[in-house]
Coordinates of C-alpha atoms in Angstrom, one line a residue:
Chain C
M199 CA 24.8 26.9 20.4
T200 CA 26.6 30.0 21.4
T201 CA 26.6 32.4 24.5
D202 CA 26.4 36.1 23.8
T203 CA 26.0 39.3 26.0
I204 CA 22.9 40.9 25.1
A205 CA 21.6 44.1 26.8
G206 CA 24.0 43.2 29.8
S207 CA 22.9 39.6 30.2
E208 CA 24.6 36.3 29.3
I209 CA 22.2 34.8 26.7
Q210 CA 22.4 31.4 25.2
L211 CA 21.4 31.5 21.4
D212 CA 21.0 28.5 19.0
D213 CA 22.7 28.3 15.6
E214 CA 20.1 30.5 14.0
G215 CA 20.1 33.0 16.6
F216 CA 17.0 32.1 18.5
L217 CA 17.1 32.1 22.5
V218 CA 17.5 28.8 23.7
D219 CA 15.7 29.7 27.0
P220 CA 12.8 31.9 26.4
T221 CA 12.5 32.7 30.2
Q222 CA 15.9 34.7 29.8
W223 CA 14.1 37.2 27.6
N224 CA 13.3 40.8 28.7
E225 CA 12.3 43.9 26.7
D226 CA 15.8 45.3 26.7
I227 CA 17.0 42.0 25.0
A228 CA 14.1 42.6 22.4
V229 CA 15.4 46.1 21.7
E230 CA 18.9 44.8 21.2
L231 CA 17.9 41.7 19.1
A232 CA 15.6 43.8 16.8
R233 CA 18.6 46.4 16.4
R234 CA 20.9 43.5 15.2
E235 CA 18.2 42.6 12.6
G236 CA 18.0 46.3 11.4
I237 CA 14.8 47.1 13.0
E238 CA 15.0 50.4 15.0
P239 CA 13.1 51.7 16.9
L240 CA 10.5 49.1 18.0
T241 CA 7.1 50.9 17.6
D242 CA 3.9 50.1 19.5
R243 CA 2.9 47.9 16.5
H244 CA 6.0 46.0 16.8
W245 CA 5.3 45.5 20.4
Q246 CA 1.8 44.4 19.7
V247 CA 3.2 41.6 17.6
I248 CA 6.0 40.6 20.0
R249 CA 3.6 40.3 23.0
F250 CA 1.2 38.4 20.9
M251 CA 4.0 36.0 19.9
R252 CA 5.0 35.4 23.7
S253 CA 1.4 34.9 24.8
E254 CA 0.8 32.4 22.0
Y255 CA 4.0 30.6 22.8
E256 CA 3.1 30.4 26.6
E257 CA -0.3 29.1 25.7
K258 CA 0.5 26.7 22.9
G259 CA 4.2 25.9 23.1
T260 CA 5.0 27.1 19.6
G261 CA 4.8 30.5 17.8
P262 CA 2.1 31.1 15.2
T263 CA 2.7 31.1 11.5
V264 CA 2.4 34.3 9.4
R265 CA -1.0 33.4 8.4
V266 CA -2.3 32.8 11.9
L267 CA -0.7 36.0 13.0
G268 CA -2.5 37.9 10.3
K269 CA -5.9 36.4 11.4
T270 CA -5.4 36.6 15.1
S271 CA -2.7 39.2 16.1
G272 CA -4.8 42.4 15.0
V273 CA -2.1 43.2 12.5
P274 CA -2.8 42.4 8.8
I275 CA -0.2 40.3 6.7
K276 CA 0.9 43.1 4.6
E277 CA 1.7 45.4 7.6
L278 CA 3.4 42.3 9.2
Y279 CA 5.9 42.4 6.4
Q280 CA 6.6 46.0 6.9
L281 CA 7.2 45.7 10.4
F282 CA 9.3 42.5 10.2
P283 CA 10.6 42.3 6.5
K284 CA 11.3 39.0 4.7
G285 CA 9.7 36.5 7.3
P286 CA 7.5 38.0 9.9
A287 CA 6.8 34.9 11.9
K288 CA 10.5 34.0 12.0
L289 CA 11.8 37.4 12.8
A290 CA 9.1 38.3 15.4
A291 CA 9.6 34.9 17.0
K292 CA 13.4 35.6 17.3
I293 CA 12.9 39.1 18.7
A294 CA 10.3 37.9 21.1
G295 CA 12.8 35.3 22.5
I296 CA 10.8 32.3 21.6
P297 CA 11.9 29.2 19.5
K298 CA 11.7 29.3 15.7
P299 CA 8.1 28.3 14.9
R300 CA 7.7 24.7 14.1
G301 CA 7.8 24.2 10.4
C302 CA 4.9 22.3 8.6
I303 CA 6.0 19.4 6.6
Chain D
M200 CA -24.9 0.9 23.0
H201 CA -22.2 3.3 22.2
R202 CA -22.9 5.9 19.6
I203 CA -19.8 6.5 17.3
V204 CA -20.2 9.3 14.8
V205 CA -17.6 10.0 12.2
L206 CA -17.5 13.3 10.3
G207 CA -16.1 12.8 6.9
G208 CA -16.4 10.0 4.3
G209 CA -12.8 10.5 2.8
T210 CA -9.7 8.5 3.5
G211 CA -9.6 8.9 7.3
G212 CA -13.4 8.7 8.0
T213 CA -13.7 5.6 5.9
L214 CA -10.9 3.6 7.1
A215 CA -11.7 4.6 10.7
A216 CA -15.3 3.7 10.4
N217 CA -14.6 0.4 8.6
R218 CA -11.9 -0.6 11.3
L219 CA -14.3 0.4 14.1
R220 CA -17.1 -1.5 12.7
R221 CA -15.1 -4.6 12.6
A222 CA -13.5 -4.0 16.0
L223 CA -16.9 -3.5 17.8
G224 CA -20.0 -5.7 17.5
T225 CA -23.3 -4.2 16.2
S226 CA -24.8 -4.7 19.7
E227 CA -21.8 -2.9 21.2
A228 CA -21.8 0.3 19.1
S229 CA -23.5 2.0 16.2
V230 CA -21.3 3.7 13.6
T231 CA -22.6 6.7 11.6
V232 CA -20.5 8.5 8.8
V233 CA -21.8 12.0 7.7
D234 CA -20.6 13.7 4.6
Q235 CA -22.0 16.4 2.3
D236 CA -21.8 14.5 -1.0
D237 CA -21.3 11.0 -2.4
R238 CA -18.0 11.7 -4.3
H239 CA -14.8 10.0 -2.7
V240 CA -11.8 11.2 -4.6
Y241 CA -8.5 9.4 -4.7
Q242 CA -6.6 12.5 -4.2
P243 CA -3.2 11.2 -5.1
G244 CA -4.6 10.6 -8.6
L245 CA -5.3 14.5 -9.1
L246 CA -1.7 15.0 -9.8
F247 CA -1.9 12.9 -13.0
V248 CA -5.1 14.5 -14.4
P249 CA -3.4 17.6 -15.9
F250 CA -1.1 15.4 -17.8
G251 CA -3.8 13.1 -19.4
L252 CA -2.4 10.3 -17.2
A253 CA -5.6 9.9 -15.1
H254 CA -9.4 10.8 -15.7
L255 CA -11.8 11.7 -13.2
D256 CA -14.0 8.8 -13.7
E257 CA -11.1 6.5 -12.6
I258 CA -10.3 8.3 -9.4
V259 CA -13.8 9.2 -8.0
R260 CA -16.1 6.6 -6.5
S261 CA -19.1 6.5 -4.3
R262 CA -18.4 7.3 -0.5
R263 CA -21.2 5.2 0.7
R264 CA -20.1 2.2 -1.2
Q265 CA -16.5 2.2 0.4
L266 CA -18.4 1.7 3.8
H267 CA -19.1 -1.6 5.6
R268 CA -22.9 -2.5 5.2
D269 CA -23.5 -2.1 8.9
I270 CA -22.5 1.4 8.9
E271 CA -25.1 4.2 8.5
Y272 CA -24.2 6.8 6.0
L273 CA -25.9 10.3 6.1
Q274 CA -25.5 12.7 3.3
D275 CA -25.9 16.1 4.9
P276 CA -23.5 18.9 5.6
V277 CA -22.5 19.6 9.2
D278 CA -23.6 22.9 10.7
R279 CA -21.7 22.7 14.0
V280 CA -20.6 20.5 16.8
D281 CA -21.7 21.2 20.3
I282 CA -18.8 19.8 22.4
A283 CA -20.3 20.4 25.8
E284 CA -23.7 18.6 24.8
R285 CA -21.9 16.0 22.8
R286 CA -24.3 16.7 19.8
V287 CA -23.6 17.3 16.0
H288 CA -26.1 19.6 14.3
L289 CA -26.5 18.8 10.6
G290 CA -27.5 21.2 7.9
S291 CA -30.9 19.5 7.5
G292 CA -31.7 20.3 11.1
Q293 CA -31.1 16.7 12.2
V294 CA -29.1 16.3 15.6
L295 CA -26.8 13.4 16.4
G296 CA -25.8 12.6 19.9
Y297 CA -22.5 10.9 20.4
D298 CA -20.3 9.0 22.8
V299 CA -17.3 9.2 20.5
L300 CA -16.8 11.7 17.8
V301 CA -14.3 11.2 15.0
V302 CA -13.5 14.4 13.0
A303 CA -12.1 13.2 9.6
S304 CA -13.3 16.2 7.5
G305 CA -10.0 17.0 6.0
A306 CA -8.7 20.4 4.6
V307 CA -10.5 22.6 2.3
L308 CA -8.9 25.0 -0.2
A309 CA -9.4 28.7 0.4
P310 CA -8.5 30.5 -2.8
E311 CA -10.5 33.5 -1.6
E312 CA -7.9 34.3 1.0
T313 CA -5.5 35.3 -1.8
E314 CA -6.2 38.2 -4.1
G315 CA -6.6 37.2 -7.6
L316 CA -7.5 33.4 -7.0
T317 CA -11.2 34.1 -7.6
G318 CA -12.9 35.8 -10.6
T319 CA -11.3 36.6 -13.7
G320 CA -8.1 35.1 -14.6
W321 CA -8.6 32.2 -12.2
N322 CA -9.1 28.9 -14.1
E323 CA -8.0 30.9 -17.3
K324 CA -4.4 31.8 -16.7
A325 CA -3.9 30.4 -13.2
F326 CA -5.1 26.9 -12.1
T327 CA -4.9 24.5 -9.3
F328 CA -4.8 20.7 -9.7
Y329 CA -5.8 20.3 -5.9
D330 CA -9.5 20.0 -6.8
P331 CA -11.1 17.7 -9.6
E332 CA -12.5 20.5 -11.6
G333 CA -9.1 22.5 -11.4
A334 CA -7.1 19.6 -12.5
V335 CA -9.3 19.1 -15.5
A336 CA -9.3 22.6 -16.4
L337 CA -5.5 22.5 -16.1
A338 CA -5.2 19.7 -18.5
G339 CA -7.0 21.8 -21.2
A340 CA -4.6 24.6 -20.8
L341 CA -1.4 22.4 -20.5
E342 CA -2.3 20.6 -23.8
W343 CA -1.9 23.9 -25.7
F344 CA 0.9 25.4 -23.8
A345 CA 3.9 25.6 -26.1
E346 CA 5.9 28.6 -25.0
G347 CA 6.5 31.0 -22.1
S348 CA 6.7 30.8 -18.3
L349 CA 5.1 28.2 -16.3
V350 CA 5.2 28.9 -12.6
V351 CA 4.2 26.6 -9.9
N352 CA 3.5 28.4 -6.6
V353 CA 2.6 27.1 -3.2
V354 CA 1.0 30.1 -1.3
E355 CA 1.5 29.1 2.2
M356 CA 1.9 25.8 4.4
P357 CA 0.2 23.7 5.5
I358 CA -1.0 22.1 2.4
K359 CA -2.2 18.6 1.6
C360 CA 0.7 16.4 0.2
P361 CA 3.5 18.9 0.4
V362 CA 5.5 16.9 -2.2
A363 CA 2.8 17.1 -4.8
P364 CA 3.8 20.7 -6.2
L365 CA 7.4 19.2 -6.7
E366 CA 6.1 16.2 -8.4
F367 CA 3.9 18.4 -10.6
C368 CA 7.3 20.2 -11.6
F369 CA 8.9 17.0 -12.3
L370 CA 6.0 15.6 -14.4
A371 CA 5.7 18.9 -16.3
D372 CA 9.3 18.6 -17.2
W373 CA 8.7 15.2 -18.7
F374 CA 5.3 16.2 -20.4
L375 CA 6.9 19.3 -22.1
Q376 CA 9.6 17.1 -23.3
Q377 CA 7.1 14.7 -24.7
Q378 CA 5.3 17.6 -26.4
G379 CA 8.6 18.7 -27.7
V380 CA 8.3 22.2 -26.5
R381 CA 10.5 21.9 -23.2
D382 CA 13.0 24.3 -24.7
E383 CA 10.5 27.1 -25.2
V384 CA 9.2 26.9 -21.7
D385 CA 10.8 28.2 -18.5
L386 CA 9.7 26.3 -15.4
T387 CA 9.9 27.9 -12.1
Y388 CA 9.0 26.6 -8.6
V389 CA 8.0 29.3 -6.0
T390 CA 7.8 28.3 -2.4
P391 CA 7.3 30.1 1.0
L392 CA 10.0 27.5 2.4
D393 CA 13.7 28.4 2.5
G394 CA 14.5 25.3 0.2
A395 CA 12.7 22.9 -2.0
F396 CA 11.3 21.0 1.1
T397 CA 11.4 21.4 4.8
K398 CA 13.9 19.1 6.1
P399 CA 17.7 19.3 5.3
V400 CA 18.5 16.0 3.6
A401 CA 15.2 15.8 1.6
S402 CA 15.5 19.5 0.7
R403 CA 19.1 19.2 -0.6
R404 CA 18.1 16.1 -2.7
L405 CA 14.8 17.6 -4.1
G406 CA 16.6 20.9 -4.8
G407 CA 19.4 19.1 -6.8
M408 CA 16.6 17.3 -8.7
L409 CA 14.9 20.6 -9.7
E410 CA 18.5 21.9 -10.7
E411 CA 19.2 19.0 -12.9
R412 CA 16.0 19.5 -14.7
G413 CA 16.6 23.3 -15.3
I414 CA 13.6 24.2 -13.0
E415 CA 14.3 27.5 -11.4
L416 CA 13.7 27.6 -7.4
V417 CA 12.5 30.7 -5.9
T418 CA 12.3 30.6 -2.0
E419 CA 11.0 32.4 0.9
F420 CA 8.2 33.9 -1.3
N421 CA 5.0 34.6 0.4
T422 CA 2.4 35.3 -2.2
G423 CA 0.2 38.2 -1.5
E424 CA -1.5 38.7 -4.9
V425 CA -1.9 37.0 -8.3
D426 CA -2.4 39.8 -10.9
Y427 CA -3.6 39.3 -14.5
S428 CA -3.9 43.0 -15.5
G429 CA -0.8 43.0 -17.8
Q430 CA -0.1 41.0 -21.0
R431 CA 1.7 38.3 -18.8
G432 CA 0.4 37.5 -15.2
R433 CA 2.3 38.3 -12.2
I434 CA 2.6 36.7 -8.7
V435 CA 3.4 39.3 -6.2
S436 CA 4.7 38.6 -2.7
Y437 CA 3.9 40.6 0.4
D438 CA 7.3 42.1 0.4
D439 CA 6.8 43.2 -3.2
R440 CA 8.9 40.6 -5.1
E441 CA 7.5 39.5 -8.4
V442 CA 7.4 36.4 -10.6
A443 CA 5.9 36.9 -14.2
F444 CA 4.0 33.9 -15.7
D445 CA 2.1 32.9 -18.8
L446 CA 0.6 30.0 -17.0
A447 CA 0.4 29.6 -13.3
V448 CA -0.4 26.6 -11.2
V449 CA -1.1 27.8 -7.8
I450 CA -1.7 25.8 -4.6
P451 CA -4.1 28.1 -2.6
V452 CA -4.0 28.1 1.3
H453 CA -5.8 25.4 3.2
N454 CA -8.2 25.7 6.2
G455 CA -10.0 23.0 8.1
A456 CA -13.8 22.2 7.3
P457 CA -15.8 25.4 7.9
Y458 CA -18.0 23.9 10.5
V459 CA -14.9 23.5 12.9
A460 CA -14.5 27.3 13.0
R461 CA -18.3 27.4 13.9
S462 CA -17.8 24.9 16.7
P463 CA -16.2 26.7 19.8
G464 CA -13.2 24.9 21.2
L465 CA -12.9 22.3 18.4
G466 CA -10.2 23.7 16.3
D467 CA -7.3 26.2 16.0
A468 CA -7.1 29.7 14.2
L469 CA -7.2 27.7 10.8
G470 CA -10.0 25.3 11.7
F471 CA -7.7 22.2 12.3
V472 CA -8.7 20.1 15.2
T473 CA -6.3 20.3 18.0
V474 CA -5.4 16.8 19.4
D475 CA -2.7 15.2 21.4
D476 CA 0.2 14.4 18.9
H477 CA 0.4 10.9 20.0
T478 CA -3.1 9.7 21.0
L479 CA -5.1 11.9 18.6
Q480 CA -7.6 12.8 21.3
S481 CA -9.0 16.3 21.3
S482 CA -7.6 18.7 23.9
A483 CA -11.1 20.2 24.3
S484 CA -13.1 16.9 25.0
P485 CA -12.1 13.3 25.8
H486 CA -14.9 12.1 23.6
V487 CA -13.5 13.6 20.4
F488 CA -10.7 12.3 18.3
A489 CA -9.5 13.5 15.0
L490 CA -7.3 12.2 12.1
G491 CA -5.9 12.9 8.7
D492 CA -5.9 16.3 7.2
A493 CA -8.3 17.6 9.7
A494 CA -6.1 17.0 12.7
A495 CA -3.6 19.8 13.8
V496 CA -0.5 17.7 14.4
P497 CA 3.0 18.5 13.2
T498 CA 3.4 16.0 10.4
S499 CA 2.4 16.0 6.6
K500 CA -1.2 16.3 5.7
A501 CA -0.9 13.1 3.6
G502 CA -2.9 9.7 3.0
S503 CA -0.1 7.7 4.5
V504 CA -0.3 9.8 7.7
T505 CA -4.0 9.2 7.8
H506 CA -3.6 5.4 7.4
F507 CA -1.0 5.2 10.2
E508 CA -3.1 7.5 12.5
G509 CA -6.1 5.3 11.8
E510 CA -4.6 2.2 13.5
V511 CA -3.8 4.4 16.6
L512 CA -7.0 6.1 16.7
V513 CA -9.3 2.9 16.5
E514 CA -7.2 1.3 19.3
N515 CA -7.7 4.5 21.4
V516 CA -11.5 4.8 20.7
R517 CA -11.9 1.2 22.0
R518 CA -9.7 2.0 25.1
F519 CA -11.7 5.1 25.8
L520 CA -15.0 3.3 25.6
D521 CA -13.7 0.6 27.9
G522 CA -12.3 3.2 30.3
R523 CA -8.6 2.1 29.8
P524 CA -5.6 4.4 29.4
L525 CA -5.1 5.6 25.8
D526 CA -2.2 4.3 23.8
A527 CA 0.2 7.2 23.0
S528 CA 2.0 5.5 20.1
Y529 CA 1.5 7.7 16.9
D530 CA 5.0 8.8 16.0
G531 CA 4.1 11.2 13.0
H532 CA 5.1 8.4 10.6
A533 CA 4.6 9.5 7.0
N534 CA 5.6 7.7 3.8
C535 CA 5.4 9.1 0.3
F536 CA 6.2 8.3 -3.2
I537 CA 7.4 11.2 -5.1
E538 CA 6.8 10.8 -8.9
T539 CA 9.7 12.2 -10.8
G540 CA 8.7 11.7 -14.4
F541 CA 9.8 9.2 -17.0
S542 CA 8.1 6.4 -15.1
K543 CA 10.3 6.6 -12.0
A544 CA 9.6 7.7 -8.5
M545 CA 11.3 8.3 -5.2
L546 CA 10.1 7.1 -1.7
I547 CA 10.6 9.0 1.5
D548 CA 9.7 7.8 5.0
F549 CA 9.9 10.1 8.2
N550 CA 8.3 10.8 11.4
Y551 CA 8.0 13.6 14.2
D552 CA 11.6 13.0 15.2
V553 CA 13.3 11.5 12.2
E554 CA 13.6 13.5 9.0
P555 CA 13.6 11.7 5.6
L556 CA 16.8 9.7 5.1
P557 CA 18.3 7.5 2.4
G558 CA 18.4 3.7 2.7
R559 CA 15.7 1.2 2.2
F560 CA 12.0 0.7 3.2
P561 CA 10.7 -1.0 5.3
G562 CA 14.1 -2.9 5.9
P563 CA 17.5 -3.4 4.3
V564 CA 16.0 -5.3 1.3
G565 CA 13.1 -3.1 0.6
L566 CA 12.3 -0.3 -1.8
P567 CA 15.1 2.4 -2.2
L568 CA 14.4 5.6 -0.2
M569 CA 15.3 9.0 -1.5
K570 CA 16.4 7.7 -4.8
E571 CA 14.7 7.7 -8.1
S572 CA 13.7 4.2 -9.3
H573 CA 11.3 2.3 -11.6
L574 CA 10.3 0.1 -8.8
N575 CA 9.0 3.1 -6.8
H576 CA 6.9 4.2 -9.8
L577 CA 5.4 0.7 -9.9
G578 CA 4.8 1.0 -6.1
K579 CA 2.9 4.2 -6.6
L580 CA 0.7 2.8 -9.3
L581 CA 0.1 -0.5 -7.2
F582 CA -0.9 1.8 -4.4
Q583 CA -4.1 3.0 -6.0
W584 CA -5.4 -0.6 -5.9
L585 CA -4.3 -1.1 -2.5
Y586 CA -6.1 2.2 -1.6
W587 CA -9.5 1.0 -2.6
H588 CA -9.1 -2.7 -1.6
S589 CA -6.9 -2.7 1.5
L590 CA -6.5 0.8 3.0
L591 CA -10.0 2.0 2.9
P592 CA -11.7 -1.4 4.1
G593 CA -9.3 -1.3 6.9
R594 CA -7.1 -4.3 6.2
D595 CA -3.4 -4.2 7.1
I596 CA -0.9 -3.7 4.1
P597 CA 1.9 -6.3 4.6
G598 CA 5.1 -4.9 5.9
V599 CA 3.7 -1.3 6.3
H600 CA 2.9 -0.4 9.9
S601 CA 1.8 2.6 12.0
A602 CA 5.4 3.0 13.7
M603 CA 8.2 4.2 11.4
P604 CA 10.8 1.4 10.6
A605 CA 14.3 2.5 11.4
G606 CA 16.1 -0.6 10.1
G607 CA 16.8 0.4 6.5
K608 CA 17.8 4.0 7.1
D609 CA 21.2 5.5 6.6
R610 CA 22.2 8.4 8.8
G611 CA 25.4 9.2 7.1
E612 CA 24.3 12.2 5.1
L613 CA 23.3 14.2 8.2
S614 CA 25.7 16.8 9.3
E615 CA 26.5 16.9 13.0
S616 CA 24.1 19.8 13.9
E617 CA 21.3 18.0 11.9
V618 CA 21.8 14.8 13.9
S619 CA 21.2 16.7 17.1
T620 CA 18.1 18.5 15.8
S621 CA 16.6 15.8 13.6

């Protein structure tokens, strides 16, 4: 676990760079976290996914998988990969300040 | 008289119904099982069909005949469940009222959600062994496969028995050697995960076993399309990476049974039933429970999980009917034999909190964990007999219990950060 100054706030991050405390998150932090991942600027479509991630997390306690995102966020899977390259569920969760989605085993 | 309705006559529904039938007298409760057909498939056997090591007639039996004689069996598809009215609407129009509903209708393959897994090419160049017909078709293709690229691809989690695709790779390596063509074939395992498996110790061990066998591992690959238009087929990811193949074995995405999606409140976005991780009671209605592949709990979709859940579920149905507090003891326990070829197998044992670790099961003198051994292969073979004769009738298997045993496990291989997160 590390502490980092992000957008002027002291934020605790886990080993993989996810926020330890989702309540520390704000939109400025999202912009900064996205920039660190090479995503700049955040478009309306990005924000649609980020807000959806946060509301899912608040409701269910875990972020959705890519497939669930594709079915329920209003953004198709192909576009999710354009918005958040490599792993949309993981990356969008990181930028939305929620824990890494629970892996399925 | 309580009315218990069980949806699904597979592993979970059968063992739950039989256990409930024995736990409750016929004057106390009626038990009805509903399924759309009378084919109970021993699903672990499907892995062996493509290699000619098992045949469908050995692994498919009547659903009805696995049930206690005082259980009513209705062969009828389920149209929907009305949670508020506590009624199940069947395809024939029949309506069943219930005091307790047990959802055990498993997971269904959804190849249609991936472009290329239906129509031309499917079951010609790309196959799955996750259903009986696909496994037989694949056996026909493998028998003649002598050169080129054999690609095994998991489209997306969750899938039933997440180790089975790896087992398929190990058995394919063995099979191609027996056929004398291993040197002419490139074997590749393509997975959406960031390693061979999900948890660190098992992922390292299984990744090493792929490497030893010369099986290439492609990770973080999210299949968007399977394309057959060229001379060779291609699996294409959403971020435009490609893996070419001459023969592909694809595990399609899985959903819950379609009626779950038609029953408001019952399931999640994929049609799996949302239940408490420890009591298995539905979050939508106290009268509804779920187990097995149908349940949205964060552990593997596997027969062992279903077996262990069954013990807790039956206890909780009894407590619910008696108006007593539920037993929140299901710990996510899973236990899987991983067939590794050449008559050997490896055993893994884990739960929600403890990842698969080396050691012995169930105690210090038991079967070796996370290590290939002939003994484990015999264990896997013996299990098929136990499945029909102990597990489905709902008898206890000596030494194997719902809660995960910790005694034989060795935590030495965990790094410090893994200990804190596992």
